[in-house]
Coordinates of C-alpha atoms and ligand atoms in Angstrom, one line a residue:
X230 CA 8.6 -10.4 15.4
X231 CA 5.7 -9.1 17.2
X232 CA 5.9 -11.3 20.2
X233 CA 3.6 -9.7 23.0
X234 CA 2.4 -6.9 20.4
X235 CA -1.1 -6.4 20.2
X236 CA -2.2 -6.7 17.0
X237 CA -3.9 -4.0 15.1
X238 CA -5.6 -4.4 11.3
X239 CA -6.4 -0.9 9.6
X240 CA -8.2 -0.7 6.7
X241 CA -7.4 2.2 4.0
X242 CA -4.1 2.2 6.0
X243 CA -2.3 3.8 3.1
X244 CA -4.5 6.5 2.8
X245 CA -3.8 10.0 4.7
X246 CA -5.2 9.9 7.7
X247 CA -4.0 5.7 7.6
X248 CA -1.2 6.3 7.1
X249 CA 0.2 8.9 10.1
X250 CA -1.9 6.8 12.1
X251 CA -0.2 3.1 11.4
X252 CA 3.0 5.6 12.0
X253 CA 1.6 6.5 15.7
X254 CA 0.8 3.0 16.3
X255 CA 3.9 1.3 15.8
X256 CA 5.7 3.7 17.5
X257 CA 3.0 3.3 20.1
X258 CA 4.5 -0.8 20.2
X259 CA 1.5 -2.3 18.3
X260 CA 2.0 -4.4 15.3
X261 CA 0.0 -3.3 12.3
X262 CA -1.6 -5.2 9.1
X263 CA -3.0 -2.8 6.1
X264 CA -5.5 -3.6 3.9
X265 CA -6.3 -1.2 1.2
X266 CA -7.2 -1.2 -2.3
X267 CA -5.0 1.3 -3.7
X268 CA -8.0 3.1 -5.0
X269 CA -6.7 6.5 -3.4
X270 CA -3.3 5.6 -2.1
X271 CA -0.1 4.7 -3.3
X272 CA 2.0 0.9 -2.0
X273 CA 4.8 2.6 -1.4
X274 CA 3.8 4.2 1.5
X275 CA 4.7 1.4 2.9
X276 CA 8.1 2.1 2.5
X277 CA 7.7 5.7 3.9
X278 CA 5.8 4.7 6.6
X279 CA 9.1 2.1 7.4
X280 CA 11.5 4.8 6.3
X281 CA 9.8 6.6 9.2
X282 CA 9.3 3.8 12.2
X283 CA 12.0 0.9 11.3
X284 CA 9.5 -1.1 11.0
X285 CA 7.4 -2.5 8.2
X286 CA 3.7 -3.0 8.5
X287 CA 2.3 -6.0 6.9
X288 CA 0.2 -5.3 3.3
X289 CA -2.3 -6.3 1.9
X290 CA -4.1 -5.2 -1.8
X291 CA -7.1 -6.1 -1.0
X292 CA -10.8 -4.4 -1.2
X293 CA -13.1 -4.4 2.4
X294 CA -15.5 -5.3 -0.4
X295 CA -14.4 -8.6 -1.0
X296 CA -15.4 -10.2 1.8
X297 CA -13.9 -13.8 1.1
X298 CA -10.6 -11.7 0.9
X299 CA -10.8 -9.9 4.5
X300 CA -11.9 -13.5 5.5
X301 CA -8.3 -15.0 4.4
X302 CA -6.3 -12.1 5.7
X303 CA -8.2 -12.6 9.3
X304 CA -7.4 -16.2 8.8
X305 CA -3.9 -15.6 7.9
X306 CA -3.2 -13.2 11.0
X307 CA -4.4 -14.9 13.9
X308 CA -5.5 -12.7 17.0
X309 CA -6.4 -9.0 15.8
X310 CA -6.4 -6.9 19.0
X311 CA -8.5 -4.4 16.8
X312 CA -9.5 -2.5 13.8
X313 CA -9.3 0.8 12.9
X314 CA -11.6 1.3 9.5
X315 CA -10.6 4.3 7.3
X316 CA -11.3 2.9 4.3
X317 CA -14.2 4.8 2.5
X318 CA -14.7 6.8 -0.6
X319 CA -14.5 10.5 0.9
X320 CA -15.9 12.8 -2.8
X321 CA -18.5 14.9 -1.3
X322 CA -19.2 16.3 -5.1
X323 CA -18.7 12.5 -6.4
X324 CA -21.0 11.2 -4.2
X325 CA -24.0 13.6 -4.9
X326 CA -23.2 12.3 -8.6
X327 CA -22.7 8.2 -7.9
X328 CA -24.5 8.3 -4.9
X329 CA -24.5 4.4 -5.1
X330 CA -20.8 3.8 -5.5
X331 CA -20.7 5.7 -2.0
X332 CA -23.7 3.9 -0.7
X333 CA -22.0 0.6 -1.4
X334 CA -18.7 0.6 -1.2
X335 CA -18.6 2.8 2.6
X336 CA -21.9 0.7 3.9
X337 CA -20.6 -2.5 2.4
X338 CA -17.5 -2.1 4.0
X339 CA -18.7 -1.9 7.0
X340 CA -21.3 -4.9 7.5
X341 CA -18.3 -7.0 6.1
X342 CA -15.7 -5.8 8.2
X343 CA -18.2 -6.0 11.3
X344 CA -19.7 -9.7 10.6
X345 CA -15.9 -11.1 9.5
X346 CA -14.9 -9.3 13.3
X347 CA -17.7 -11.3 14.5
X348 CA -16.9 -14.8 12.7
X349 CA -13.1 -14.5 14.0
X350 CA -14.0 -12.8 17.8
X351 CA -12.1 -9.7 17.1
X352 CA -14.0 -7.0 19.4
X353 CA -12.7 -3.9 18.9
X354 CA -13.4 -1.0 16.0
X355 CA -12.2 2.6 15.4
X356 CA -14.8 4.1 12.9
X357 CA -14.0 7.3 11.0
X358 CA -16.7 9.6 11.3
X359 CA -17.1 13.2 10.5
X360 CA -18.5 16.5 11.7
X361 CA -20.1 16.5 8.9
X362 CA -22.7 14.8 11.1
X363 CA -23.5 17.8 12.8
X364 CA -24.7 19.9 9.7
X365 CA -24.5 23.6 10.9
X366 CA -24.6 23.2 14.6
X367 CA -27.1 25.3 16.8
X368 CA -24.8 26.1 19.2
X369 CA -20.7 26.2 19.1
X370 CA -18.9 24.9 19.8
X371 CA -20.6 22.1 19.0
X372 CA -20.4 19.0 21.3
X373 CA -20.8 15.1 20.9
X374 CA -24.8 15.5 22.2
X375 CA -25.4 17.9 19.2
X376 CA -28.7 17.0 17.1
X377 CA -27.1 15.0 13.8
X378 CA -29.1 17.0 11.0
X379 CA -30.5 15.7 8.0
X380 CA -27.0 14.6 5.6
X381 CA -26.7 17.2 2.9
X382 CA -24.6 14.3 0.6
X383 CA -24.3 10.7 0.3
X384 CA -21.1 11.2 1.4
X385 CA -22.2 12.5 4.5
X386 CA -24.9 10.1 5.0
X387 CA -22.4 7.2 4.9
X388 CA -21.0 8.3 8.0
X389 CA -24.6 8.8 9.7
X390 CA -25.4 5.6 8.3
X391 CA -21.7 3.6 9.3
X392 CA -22.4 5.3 12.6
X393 CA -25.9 4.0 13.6
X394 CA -24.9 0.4 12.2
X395 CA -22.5 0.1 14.5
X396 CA -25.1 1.1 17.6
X397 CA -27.5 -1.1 16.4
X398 CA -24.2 -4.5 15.7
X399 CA -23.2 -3.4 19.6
X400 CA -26.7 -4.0 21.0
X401 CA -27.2 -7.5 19.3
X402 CA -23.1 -8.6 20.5
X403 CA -22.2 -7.7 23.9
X404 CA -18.2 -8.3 23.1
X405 CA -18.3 -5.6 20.1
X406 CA -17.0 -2.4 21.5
X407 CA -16.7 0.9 19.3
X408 CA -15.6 4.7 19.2
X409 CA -16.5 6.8 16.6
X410 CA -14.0 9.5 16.1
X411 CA -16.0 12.4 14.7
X412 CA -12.6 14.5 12.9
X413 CA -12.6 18.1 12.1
X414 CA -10.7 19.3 8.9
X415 CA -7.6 17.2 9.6
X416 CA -4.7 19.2 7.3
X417 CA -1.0 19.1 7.4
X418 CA 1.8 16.0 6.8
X419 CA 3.7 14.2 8.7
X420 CA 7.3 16.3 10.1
X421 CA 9.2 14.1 8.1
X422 CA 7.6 15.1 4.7
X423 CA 7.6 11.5 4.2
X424 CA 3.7 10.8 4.5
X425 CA 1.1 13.6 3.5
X426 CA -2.2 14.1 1.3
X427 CA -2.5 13.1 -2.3
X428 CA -5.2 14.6 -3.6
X429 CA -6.8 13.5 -6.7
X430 CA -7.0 16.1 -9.7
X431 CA -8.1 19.2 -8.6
X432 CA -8.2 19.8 -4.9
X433 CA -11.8 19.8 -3.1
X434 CA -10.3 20.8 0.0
X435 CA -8.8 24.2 0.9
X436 CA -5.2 23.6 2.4
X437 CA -4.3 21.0 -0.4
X438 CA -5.3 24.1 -3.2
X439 CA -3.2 26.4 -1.1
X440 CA -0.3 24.3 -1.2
X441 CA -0.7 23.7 -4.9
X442 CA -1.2 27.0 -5.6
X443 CA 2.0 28.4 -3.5
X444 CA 3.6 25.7 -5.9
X445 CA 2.4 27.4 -9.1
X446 CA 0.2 24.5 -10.0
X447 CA -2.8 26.4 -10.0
X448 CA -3.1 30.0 -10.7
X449 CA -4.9 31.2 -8.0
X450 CA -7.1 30.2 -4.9
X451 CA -10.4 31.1 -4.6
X452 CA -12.0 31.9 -1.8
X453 CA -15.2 31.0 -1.6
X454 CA -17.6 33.9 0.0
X455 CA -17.1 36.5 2.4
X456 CA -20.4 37.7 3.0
X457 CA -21.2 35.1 6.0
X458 CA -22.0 36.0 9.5
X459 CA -18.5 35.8 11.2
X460 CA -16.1 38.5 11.7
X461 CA -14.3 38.4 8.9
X462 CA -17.0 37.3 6.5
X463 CA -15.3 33.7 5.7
X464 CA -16.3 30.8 6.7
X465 CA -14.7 28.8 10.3
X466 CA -13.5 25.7 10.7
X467 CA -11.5 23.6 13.0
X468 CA -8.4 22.5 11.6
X469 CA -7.1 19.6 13.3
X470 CA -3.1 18.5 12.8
X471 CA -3.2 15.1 11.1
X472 CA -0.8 13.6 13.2
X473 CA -2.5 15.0 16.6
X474 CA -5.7 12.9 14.9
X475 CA -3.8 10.1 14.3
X476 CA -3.2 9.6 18.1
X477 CA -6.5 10.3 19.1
X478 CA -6.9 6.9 17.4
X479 CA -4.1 5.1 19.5
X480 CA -5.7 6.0 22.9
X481 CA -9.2 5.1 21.4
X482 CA -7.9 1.8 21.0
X483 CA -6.0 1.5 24.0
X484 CA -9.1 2.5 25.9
X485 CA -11.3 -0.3 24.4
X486 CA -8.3 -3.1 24.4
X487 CA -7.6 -2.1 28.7
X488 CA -11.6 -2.7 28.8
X489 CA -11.9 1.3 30.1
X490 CA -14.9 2.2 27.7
X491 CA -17.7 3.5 29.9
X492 CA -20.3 2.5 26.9
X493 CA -20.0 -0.1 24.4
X494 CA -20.2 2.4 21.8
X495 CA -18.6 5.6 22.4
X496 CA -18.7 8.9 20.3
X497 CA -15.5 12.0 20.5
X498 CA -14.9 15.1 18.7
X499 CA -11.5 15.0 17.3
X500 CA -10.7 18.7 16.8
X501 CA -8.8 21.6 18.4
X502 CA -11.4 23.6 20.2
X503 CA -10.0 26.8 17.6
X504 CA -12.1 28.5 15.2
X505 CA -10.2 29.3 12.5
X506 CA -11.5 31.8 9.1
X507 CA -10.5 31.0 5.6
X508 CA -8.7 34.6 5.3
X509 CA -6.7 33.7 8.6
X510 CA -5.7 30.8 7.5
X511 CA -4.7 31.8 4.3
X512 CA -2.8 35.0 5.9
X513 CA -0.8 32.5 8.7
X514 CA -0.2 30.3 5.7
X515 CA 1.7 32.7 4.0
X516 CA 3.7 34.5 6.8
X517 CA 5.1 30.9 8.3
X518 CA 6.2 30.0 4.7
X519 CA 7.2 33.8 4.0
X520 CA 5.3 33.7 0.6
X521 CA 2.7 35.0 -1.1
X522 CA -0.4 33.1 -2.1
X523 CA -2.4 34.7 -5.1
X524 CA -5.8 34.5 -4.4
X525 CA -9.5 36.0 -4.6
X526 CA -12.7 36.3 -3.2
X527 CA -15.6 34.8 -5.4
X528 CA -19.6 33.5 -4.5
X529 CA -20.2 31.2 -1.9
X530 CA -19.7 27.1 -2.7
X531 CA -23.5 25.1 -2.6
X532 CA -23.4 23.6 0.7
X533 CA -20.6 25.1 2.5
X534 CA -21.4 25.1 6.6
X535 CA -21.0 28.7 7.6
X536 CA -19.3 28.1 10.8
X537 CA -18.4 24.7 12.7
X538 CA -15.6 24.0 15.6
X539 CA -15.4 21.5 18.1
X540 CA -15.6 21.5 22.2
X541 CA -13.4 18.5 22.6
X542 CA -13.6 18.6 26.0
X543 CA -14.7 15.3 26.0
X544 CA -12.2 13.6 24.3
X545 CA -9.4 15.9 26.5
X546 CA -11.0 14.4 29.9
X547 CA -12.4 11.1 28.7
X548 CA -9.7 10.2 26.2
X549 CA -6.8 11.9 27.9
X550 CA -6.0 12.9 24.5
X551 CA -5.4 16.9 23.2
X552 CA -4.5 18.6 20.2
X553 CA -1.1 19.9 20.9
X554 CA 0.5 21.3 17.5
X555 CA 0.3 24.7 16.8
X556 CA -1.3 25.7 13.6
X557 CA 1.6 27.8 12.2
X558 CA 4.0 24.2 12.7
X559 CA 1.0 22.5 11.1
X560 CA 1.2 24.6 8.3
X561 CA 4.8 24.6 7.5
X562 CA 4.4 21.0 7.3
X563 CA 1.6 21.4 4.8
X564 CA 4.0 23.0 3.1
X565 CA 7.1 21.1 3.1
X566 CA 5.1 18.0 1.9
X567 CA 3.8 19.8 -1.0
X568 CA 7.6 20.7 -1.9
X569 CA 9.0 17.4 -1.4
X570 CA 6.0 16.1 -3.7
X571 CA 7.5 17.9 -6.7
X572 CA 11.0 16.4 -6.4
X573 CA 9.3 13.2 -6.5
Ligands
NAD854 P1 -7.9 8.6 1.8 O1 -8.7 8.5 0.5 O2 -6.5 9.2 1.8 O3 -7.8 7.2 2.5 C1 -8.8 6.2 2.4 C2 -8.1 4.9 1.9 O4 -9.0 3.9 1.8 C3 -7.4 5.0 0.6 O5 -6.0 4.6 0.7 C4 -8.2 4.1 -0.4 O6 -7.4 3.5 -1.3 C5 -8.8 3.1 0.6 N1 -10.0 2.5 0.2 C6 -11.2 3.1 -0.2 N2 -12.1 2.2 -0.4 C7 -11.6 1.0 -0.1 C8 -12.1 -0.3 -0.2 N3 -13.3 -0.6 -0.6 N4 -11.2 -1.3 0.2 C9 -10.0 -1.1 0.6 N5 -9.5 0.2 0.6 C10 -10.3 1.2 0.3 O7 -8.8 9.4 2.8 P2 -8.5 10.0 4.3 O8 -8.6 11.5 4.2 O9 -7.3 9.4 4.8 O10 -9.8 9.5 5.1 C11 -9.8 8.4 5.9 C12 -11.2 8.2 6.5 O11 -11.5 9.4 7.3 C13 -12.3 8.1 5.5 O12 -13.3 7.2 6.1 C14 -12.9 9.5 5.5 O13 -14.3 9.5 5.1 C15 -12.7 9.9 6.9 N6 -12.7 11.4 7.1 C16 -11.8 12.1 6.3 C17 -11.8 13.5 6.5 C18 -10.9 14.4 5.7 O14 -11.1 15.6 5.6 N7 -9.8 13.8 5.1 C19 -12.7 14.1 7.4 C20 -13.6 13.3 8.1 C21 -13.6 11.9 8.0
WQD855 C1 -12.8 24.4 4.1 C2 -13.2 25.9 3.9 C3 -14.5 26.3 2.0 C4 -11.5 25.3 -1.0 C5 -15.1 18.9 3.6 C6 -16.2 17.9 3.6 C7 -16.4 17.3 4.9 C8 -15.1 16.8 5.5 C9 -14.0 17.7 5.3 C10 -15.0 14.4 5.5 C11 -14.6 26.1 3.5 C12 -13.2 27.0 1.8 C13 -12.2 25.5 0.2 C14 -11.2 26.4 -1.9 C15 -12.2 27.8 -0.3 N1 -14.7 15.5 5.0 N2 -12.5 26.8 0.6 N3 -11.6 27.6 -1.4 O1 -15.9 22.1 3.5 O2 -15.1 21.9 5.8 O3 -15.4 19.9 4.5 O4 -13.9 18.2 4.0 O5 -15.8 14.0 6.2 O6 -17.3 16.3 4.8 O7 -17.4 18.5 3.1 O8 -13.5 21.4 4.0 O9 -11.4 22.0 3.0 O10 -13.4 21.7 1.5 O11 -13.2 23.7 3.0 O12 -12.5 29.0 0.1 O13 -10.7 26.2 -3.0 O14 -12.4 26.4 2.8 O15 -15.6 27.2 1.5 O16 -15.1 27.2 4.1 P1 -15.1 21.4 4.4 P2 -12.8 22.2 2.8

């Protein structure tokens, strides 16, 4: 097993976005280890995910913040090619209320994961980071030289934070190299309907309520203002296919394992370039599904960003990498998972 692979360790590797993305990089030939808590994921996605590939990743239950832990499972595994970190607490609401639970376990995380890399002469990271960096750009679409404004969360500010520790661990180690995949709203599951979102209680996020709703789990969606300055008066966002940003992160590794970073620490938009409103959304939602989704307009949500899309032009030239699934297939596959979910 695994002769000539490169070796790749992802952390929060069940998770959503971990999970499509250990599915890309197995079928990319890389050999993966997970390590994740559980804390927001389910162990038998391991099991999908190898229902999926033929091929099982190695697990680990573990926590990044047990540092003698990650220590034993870099021990255990030998040469790690590189990392892809996921693994975070991701509540924007919970983290304005236990603003230290974020603080700690997504900063923690990090210096761990970064000074075990170090102790064992692994090189390489994929960090998660967020538009949320960006605040409500100044210009749009918004590129990777955009301002970062002041966080308007903890939440947020753990991925300002994550992102400037990982600058400052790259200036004092010449071998650590970095790219900090800034995602848009990554939505939709993977074809298969055997991998997808699980969100916990009530859904934060809008496609997740949709699909609950369309499934008679919640009464209705509400939509939350249309009085802002864009055409149709709700707000835009760029929704990014999950599994599009799930191989944004295999040619982010590839780049930094084939020693073809131009900077030791590099920064890419991972989104679609598309602007899309809540109504239109909601309106392709229901004509690819052929259903209708009850819903209403109510007051604006306390910190929404009025409008935000990426220019991923960048990440198109530099990466070679493009967001290539059409929103309509992206939304059936929303869809789809959230069906398969109640048989389950
Ligand atoms: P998720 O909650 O589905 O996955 C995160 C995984 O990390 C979970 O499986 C959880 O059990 C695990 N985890 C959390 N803390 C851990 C710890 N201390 N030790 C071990 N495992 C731990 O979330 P996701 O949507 O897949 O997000 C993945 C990453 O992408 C996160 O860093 C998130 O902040 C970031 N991100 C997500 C979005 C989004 O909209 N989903 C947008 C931008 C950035
Ligand atoms: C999208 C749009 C809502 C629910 C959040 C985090 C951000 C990032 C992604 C990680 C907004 C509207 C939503 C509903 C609605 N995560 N909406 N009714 O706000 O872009 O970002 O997730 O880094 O940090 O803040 O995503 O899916 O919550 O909302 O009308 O029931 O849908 O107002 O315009 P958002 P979202």
């Amino acid at each position: 097993m695994g002769i000539n692979k490169k070796k790749i360790l992802v952390t929060g590797g069940t998770g959503y976005i971990g999970s499509h993305t250990v599915v890309e990089l197995q079928n990319a030939g890389f050999e993966v280890v997970i390590v994740d808590n559980l804390s927001n994921s389910n162990a038998d996605v391991v099991d999908r995910i190898t229902k999926i590939t033929g091929q099982k990743p190695s697990f680990y239950k573990e926590d990044c913040l047990n540092k003698v832990g990650i220590e034993k499972i870099f021990a255990n595994e030998g040469k790690i090619d590189g990392i892809i970190h996921f693994a975070a607490k991701k509540a924007v609401n919970e983290s304005v209320q236990q603003p230290l639970l974020y603080y700690r376990n997504n900063i923690l995380s990090l210096v761990y994961l970064l000074e075990t890399m170090q102790q064992f002469g692994v090189q390489n990271i994929v960090f998660s980071s967020s538009c949320t960096v960006y605040g409500q750009p100044d210009k749009l679409p918004v590129t990777e030289t955009a301002p970062i404004k002041t966080a308007t969360s903890p939440y947020g500010n753990t991925k300002q934070m994550c992102e400037e520790i990982i600058h400052d661990a790259a200036v004092a180690d010449a071998n650590l190299n970095g790219i900090l995949l800034r995602y848009f709203n990554p939505i939709g599951a993977h074809p298969s309907a055997l991998i997808g979102e699980l969100p916990n209680g009530v859904p934060m996020n809008l496609v997740p309520f949709i699909t609950q709703t369309a499934a008679g789990i919640r009464p209705e969606l509400k939509v939350f203002g249309d009085d802002y300055s864009t055409p149709d008066g709700s707000c835009i966002r760029d929704y990014i296919n999950v599994v599009d940003l799930a191989k944004a992160h295999v040619v982010a590794l590839n780049r930094m394992i084939e020693k073809k970073n131009k900077q030791q620490v590099e920064c890419f938009n991972i989104g679609t370039g598309r602007g899309l409103s809540v109504l239109e959304l909601i309106k392709t939602f229901q004509e690819v599904n052929e259903l209708t989704l009850p819903y209403k307009i109510v007051g604006r949500r306390e910190g929404d960003i009025e409008q935000i899309w990426a220019d991923p032009t960048y990440a198109n030239e530099e990466l070679g990498w493009k967001a290539v699934e059409s929103i309509e297939d992206t939304l059936r596959s929303a869809w789809k998972w959230q069906k398969q979910l109640e048989n389950n």
